[in-house]
Tab-separated table of C-alpha atoms in Angstrom:
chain	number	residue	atom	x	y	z
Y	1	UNK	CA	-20.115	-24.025	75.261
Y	2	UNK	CA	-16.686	-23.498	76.354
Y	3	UNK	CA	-16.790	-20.514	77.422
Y	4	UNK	CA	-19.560	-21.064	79.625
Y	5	UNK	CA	-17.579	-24.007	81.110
Y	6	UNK	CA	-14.259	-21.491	82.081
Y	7	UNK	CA	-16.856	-19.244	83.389
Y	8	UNK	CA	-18.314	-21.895	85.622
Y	9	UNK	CA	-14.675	-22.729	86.720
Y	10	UNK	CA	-13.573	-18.926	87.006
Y	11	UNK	CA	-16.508	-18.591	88.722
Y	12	UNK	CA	-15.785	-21.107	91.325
Y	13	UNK	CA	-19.060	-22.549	90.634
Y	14	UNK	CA	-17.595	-26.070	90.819
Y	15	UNK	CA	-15.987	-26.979	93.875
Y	16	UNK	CA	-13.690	-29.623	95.174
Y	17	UNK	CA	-14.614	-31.560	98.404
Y	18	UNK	CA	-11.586	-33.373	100.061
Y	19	UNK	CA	-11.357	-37.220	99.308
Y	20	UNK	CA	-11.574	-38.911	102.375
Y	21	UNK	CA	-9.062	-41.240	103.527
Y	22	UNK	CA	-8.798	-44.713	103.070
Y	23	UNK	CA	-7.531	-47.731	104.944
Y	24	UNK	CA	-3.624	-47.820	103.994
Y	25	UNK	CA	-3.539	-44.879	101.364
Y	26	UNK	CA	-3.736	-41.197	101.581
Y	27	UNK	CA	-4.713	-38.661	98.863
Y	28	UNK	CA	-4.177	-35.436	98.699
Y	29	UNK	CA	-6.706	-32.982	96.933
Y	30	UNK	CA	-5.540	-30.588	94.621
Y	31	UNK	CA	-5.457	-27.224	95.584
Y	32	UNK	CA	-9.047	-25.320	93.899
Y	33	UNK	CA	-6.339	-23.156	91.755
Y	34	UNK	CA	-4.366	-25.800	90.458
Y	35	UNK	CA	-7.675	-27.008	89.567
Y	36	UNK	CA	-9.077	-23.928	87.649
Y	37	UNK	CA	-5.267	-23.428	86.291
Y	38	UNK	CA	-5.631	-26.610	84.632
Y	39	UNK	CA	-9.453	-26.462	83.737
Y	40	UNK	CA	-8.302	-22.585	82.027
Y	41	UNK	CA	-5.488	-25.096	80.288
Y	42	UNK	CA	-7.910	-27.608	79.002
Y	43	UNK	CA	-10.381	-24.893	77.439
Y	44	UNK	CA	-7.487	-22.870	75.691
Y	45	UNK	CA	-6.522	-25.864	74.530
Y	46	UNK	CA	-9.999	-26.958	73.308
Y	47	UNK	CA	-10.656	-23.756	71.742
Y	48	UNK	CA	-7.306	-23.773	70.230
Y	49	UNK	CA	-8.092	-27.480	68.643
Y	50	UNK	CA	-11.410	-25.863	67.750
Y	51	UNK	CA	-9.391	-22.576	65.694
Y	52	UNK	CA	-7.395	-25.481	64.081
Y	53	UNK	CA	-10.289	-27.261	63.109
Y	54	UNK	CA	-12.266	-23.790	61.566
Y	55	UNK	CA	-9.230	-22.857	59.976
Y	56	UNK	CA	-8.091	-25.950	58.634
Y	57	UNK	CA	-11.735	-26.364	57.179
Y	58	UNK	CA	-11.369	-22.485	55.436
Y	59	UNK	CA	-7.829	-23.330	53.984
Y	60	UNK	CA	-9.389	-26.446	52.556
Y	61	UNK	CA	-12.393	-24.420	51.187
Y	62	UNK	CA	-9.954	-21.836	49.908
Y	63	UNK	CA	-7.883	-24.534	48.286
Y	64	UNK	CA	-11.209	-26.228	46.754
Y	65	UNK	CA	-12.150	-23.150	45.129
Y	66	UNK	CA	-8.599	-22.366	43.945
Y	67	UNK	CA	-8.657	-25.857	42.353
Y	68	UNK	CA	-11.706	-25.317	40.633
Y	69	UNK	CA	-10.947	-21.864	39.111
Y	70	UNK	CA	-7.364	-23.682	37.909
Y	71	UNK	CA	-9.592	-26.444	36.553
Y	72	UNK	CA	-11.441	-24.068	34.508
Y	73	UNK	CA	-8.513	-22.254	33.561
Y	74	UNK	CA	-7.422	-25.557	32.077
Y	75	UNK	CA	-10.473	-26.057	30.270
Y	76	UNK	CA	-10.487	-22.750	28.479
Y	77	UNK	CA	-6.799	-22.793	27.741
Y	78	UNK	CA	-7.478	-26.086	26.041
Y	79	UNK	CA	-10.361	-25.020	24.182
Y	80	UNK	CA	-7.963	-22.079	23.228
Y	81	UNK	CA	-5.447	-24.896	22.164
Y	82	UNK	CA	-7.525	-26.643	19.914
Y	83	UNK	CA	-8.803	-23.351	18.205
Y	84	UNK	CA	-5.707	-22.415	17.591
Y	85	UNK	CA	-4.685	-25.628	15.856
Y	86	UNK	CA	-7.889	-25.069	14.314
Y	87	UNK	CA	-6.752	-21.694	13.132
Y	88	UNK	CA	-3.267	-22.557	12.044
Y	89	UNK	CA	-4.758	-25.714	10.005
Y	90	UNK	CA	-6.968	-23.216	7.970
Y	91	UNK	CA	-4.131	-20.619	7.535
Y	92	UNK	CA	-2.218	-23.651	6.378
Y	93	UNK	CA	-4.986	-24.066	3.698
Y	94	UNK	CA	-5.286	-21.192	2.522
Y	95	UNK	CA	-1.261	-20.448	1.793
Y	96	UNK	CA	-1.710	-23.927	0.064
Y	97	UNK	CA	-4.238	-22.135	-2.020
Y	98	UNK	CA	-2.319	-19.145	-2.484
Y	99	UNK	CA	0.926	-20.962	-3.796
Y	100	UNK	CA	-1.343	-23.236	-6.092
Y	101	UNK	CA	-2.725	-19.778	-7.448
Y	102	UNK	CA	1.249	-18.402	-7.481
Y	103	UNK	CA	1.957	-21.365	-9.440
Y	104	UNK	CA	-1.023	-21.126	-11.683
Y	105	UNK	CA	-0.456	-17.545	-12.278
Y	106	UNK	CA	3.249	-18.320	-13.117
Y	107	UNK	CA	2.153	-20.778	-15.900
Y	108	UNK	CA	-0.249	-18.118	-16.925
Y	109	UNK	CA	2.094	-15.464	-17.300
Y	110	UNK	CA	4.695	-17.157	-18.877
Y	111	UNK	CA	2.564	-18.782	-21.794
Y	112	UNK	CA	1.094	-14.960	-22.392
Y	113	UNK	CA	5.150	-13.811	-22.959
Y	114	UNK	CA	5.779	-16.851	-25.044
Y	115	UNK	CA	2.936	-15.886	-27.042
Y	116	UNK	CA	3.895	-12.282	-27.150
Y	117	UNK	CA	7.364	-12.501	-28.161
Y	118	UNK	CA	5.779	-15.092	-30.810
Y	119	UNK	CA	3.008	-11.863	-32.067
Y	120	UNK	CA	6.440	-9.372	-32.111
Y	121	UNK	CA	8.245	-11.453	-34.918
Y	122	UNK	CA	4.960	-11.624	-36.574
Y	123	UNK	CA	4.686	-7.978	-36.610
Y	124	UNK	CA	8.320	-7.926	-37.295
Y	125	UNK	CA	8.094	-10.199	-40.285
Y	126	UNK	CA	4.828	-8.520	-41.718
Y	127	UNK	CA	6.554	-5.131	-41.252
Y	128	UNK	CA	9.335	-6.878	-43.040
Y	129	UNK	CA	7.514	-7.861	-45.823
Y	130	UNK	CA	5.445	-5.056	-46.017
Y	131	UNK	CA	8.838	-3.021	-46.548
Y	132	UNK	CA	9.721	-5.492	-49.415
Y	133	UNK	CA	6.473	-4.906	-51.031
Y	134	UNK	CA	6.758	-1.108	-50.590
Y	135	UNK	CA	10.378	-1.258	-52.134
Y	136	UNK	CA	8.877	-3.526	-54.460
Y	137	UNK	CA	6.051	-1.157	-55.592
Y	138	UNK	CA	8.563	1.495	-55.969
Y	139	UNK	CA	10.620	-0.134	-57.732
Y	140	UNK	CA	8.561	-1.899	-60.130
Y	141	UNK	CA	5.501	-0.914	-62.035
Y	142	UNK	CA	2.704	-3.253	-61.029
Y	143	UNK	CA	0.168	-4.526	-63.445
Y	144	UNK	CA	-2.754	-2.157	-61.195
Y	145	UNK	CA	-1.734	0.120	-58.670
Y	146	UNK	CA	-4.825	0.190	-57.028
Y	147	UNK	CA	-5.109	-3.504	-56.301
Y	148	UNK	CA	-1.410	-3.180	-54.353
Y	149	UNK	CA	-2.606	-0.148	-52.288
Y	150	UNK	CA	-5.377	-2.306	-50.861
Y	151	UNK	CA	-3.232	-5.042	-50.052
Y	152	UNK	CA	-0.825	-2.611	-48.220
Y	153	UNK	CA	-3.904	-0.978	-46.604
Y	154	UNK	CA	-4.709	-4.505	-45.011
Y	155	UNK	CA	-1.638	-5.477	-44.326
Y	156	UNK	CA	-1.459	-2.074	-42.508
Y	157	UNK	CA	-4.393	-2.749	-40.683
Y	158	UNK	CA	-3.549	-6.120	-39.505
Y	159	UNK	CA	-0.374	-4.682	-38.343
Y	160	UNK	CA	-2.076	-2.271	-36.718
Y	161	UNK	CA	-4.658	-4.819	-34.975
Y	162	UNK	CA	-1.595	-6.633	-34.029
Y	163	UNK	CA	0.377	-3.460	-32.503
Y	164	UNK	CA	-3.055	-2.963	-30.177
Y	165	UNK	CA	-3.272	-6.822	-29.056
Y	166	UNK	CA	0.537	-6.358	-28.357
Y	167	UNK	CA	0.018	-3.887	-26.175
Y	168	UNK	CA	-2.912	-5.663	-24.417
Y	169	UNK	CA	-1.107	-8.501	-23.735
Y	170	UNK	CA	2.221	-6.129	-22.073
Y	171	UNK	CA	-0.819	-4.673	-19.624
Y	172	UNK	CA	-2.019	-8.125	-19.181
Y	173	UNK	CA	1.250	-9.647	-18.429
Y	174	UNK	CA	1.900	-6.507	-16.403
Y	175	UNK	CA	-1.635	-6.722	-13.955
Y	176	UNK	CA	-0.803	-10.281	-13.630
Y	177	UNK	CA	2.990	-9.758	-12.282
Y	178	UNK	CA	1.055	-7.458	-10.189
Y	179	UNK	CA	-1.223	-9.954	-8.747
Y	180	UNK	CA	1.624	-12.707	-8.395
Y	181	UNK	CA	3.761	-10.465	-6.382
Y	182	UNK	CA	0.447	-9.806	-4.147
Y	183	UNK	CA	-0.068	-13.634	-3.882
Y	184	UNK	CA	3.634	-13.790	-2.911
Y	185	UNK	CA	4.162	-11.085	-0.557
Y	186	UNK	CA	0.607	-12.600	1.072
Y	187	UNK	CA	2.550	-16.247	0.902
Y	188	UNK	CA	5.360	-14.239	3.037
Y	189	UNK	CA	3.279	-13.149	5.460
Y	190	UNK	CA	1.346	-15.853	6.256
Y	191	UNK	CA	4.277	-18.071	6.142
């Protein structure tokens, strides 16, 4: 529409008739270039109100959508927030776990060497007394022989049964310093 209004004006479609005098004041029409001059000024100015106005409205679109996508943004970073917090709570759990199982190991451990060292000096003391009885035996002649020789056989045995429960206990004691120092060296890392 406005360009078909400068052409009309370029054109010199529209045309300016002289104002005609009246009784005690003169006018003076404006020259039909001043005229189209200032039409040509009116339209640039129009269409430069109109460029505003289209632009204007584009930034604002632009802006809209920029908005949005930082409003989404904002809603995924949150929801990445709370799992997080989510995350941390349960890897707060579970080293709560695993130092209640350090602990409980611990106790564990250090009942099995209590009892250990308490199964040594009863091997010690049976392989005490079964020196005595040997020394004894040698020394001495027992009423039967043969009845001393079985006790010494059991007495062997149980020694013997004690030696291998020993030893089960030192790898038991052993797997579970193993384990603890896993637990701990999980606690570390988590921590």
């Amino acid at each position: 529409m406005i360009w078909s209004l400068c052409l009309l004006f370029v054109a010199g479609a529209v045309h300016t008739s002289p104002i005609r005098k009246t009784s005690k004041t003169e006018y003076k029409v404006a020259p039909q270039e001043e005229v189209n001059v200032l039409m040509f000024g009116v339209l640039q100015f129009g269409e430069s109100l109109n460029y505003a106005y289209e632009t204007t409205e584009a930034k604002i679109a632009r802006i809209s959508r920029s908005l949005k996508n930082t409003e989404r943004t904002l809603q995924k970073l949150g929801k990445q927030t709370e799992q997080a917090a989510e995350v941390e709570k349960q890897i707060k759990e579970v080293i709560q776990l695993l130092q209640a199982q350090m602990a409980q190991q611990h106790a564990q451990t250090t009942k099995t060497k209590e009892w250990l060292t308490s199964l040594e000096k009863e091997e010690q003391q049976l392989r005490t007394k079964v020196n005595r009885l040997e020394m004894y035996l040698s020394n001495s002649v027992p009423p039967s022989i043969k009845e001393l020789q079985e006790r010494a056989e059991e007495h062997d045995k149980v020694l013997r049964g004690l030696q291998l429960l020993t030893e089960l206990q030192k790898e038991d004691i052993e797997s579970q310093n193993e384990q603890l120092a896993k637990l701990q060296k999980m606690s570390e890392v988590l921590t």
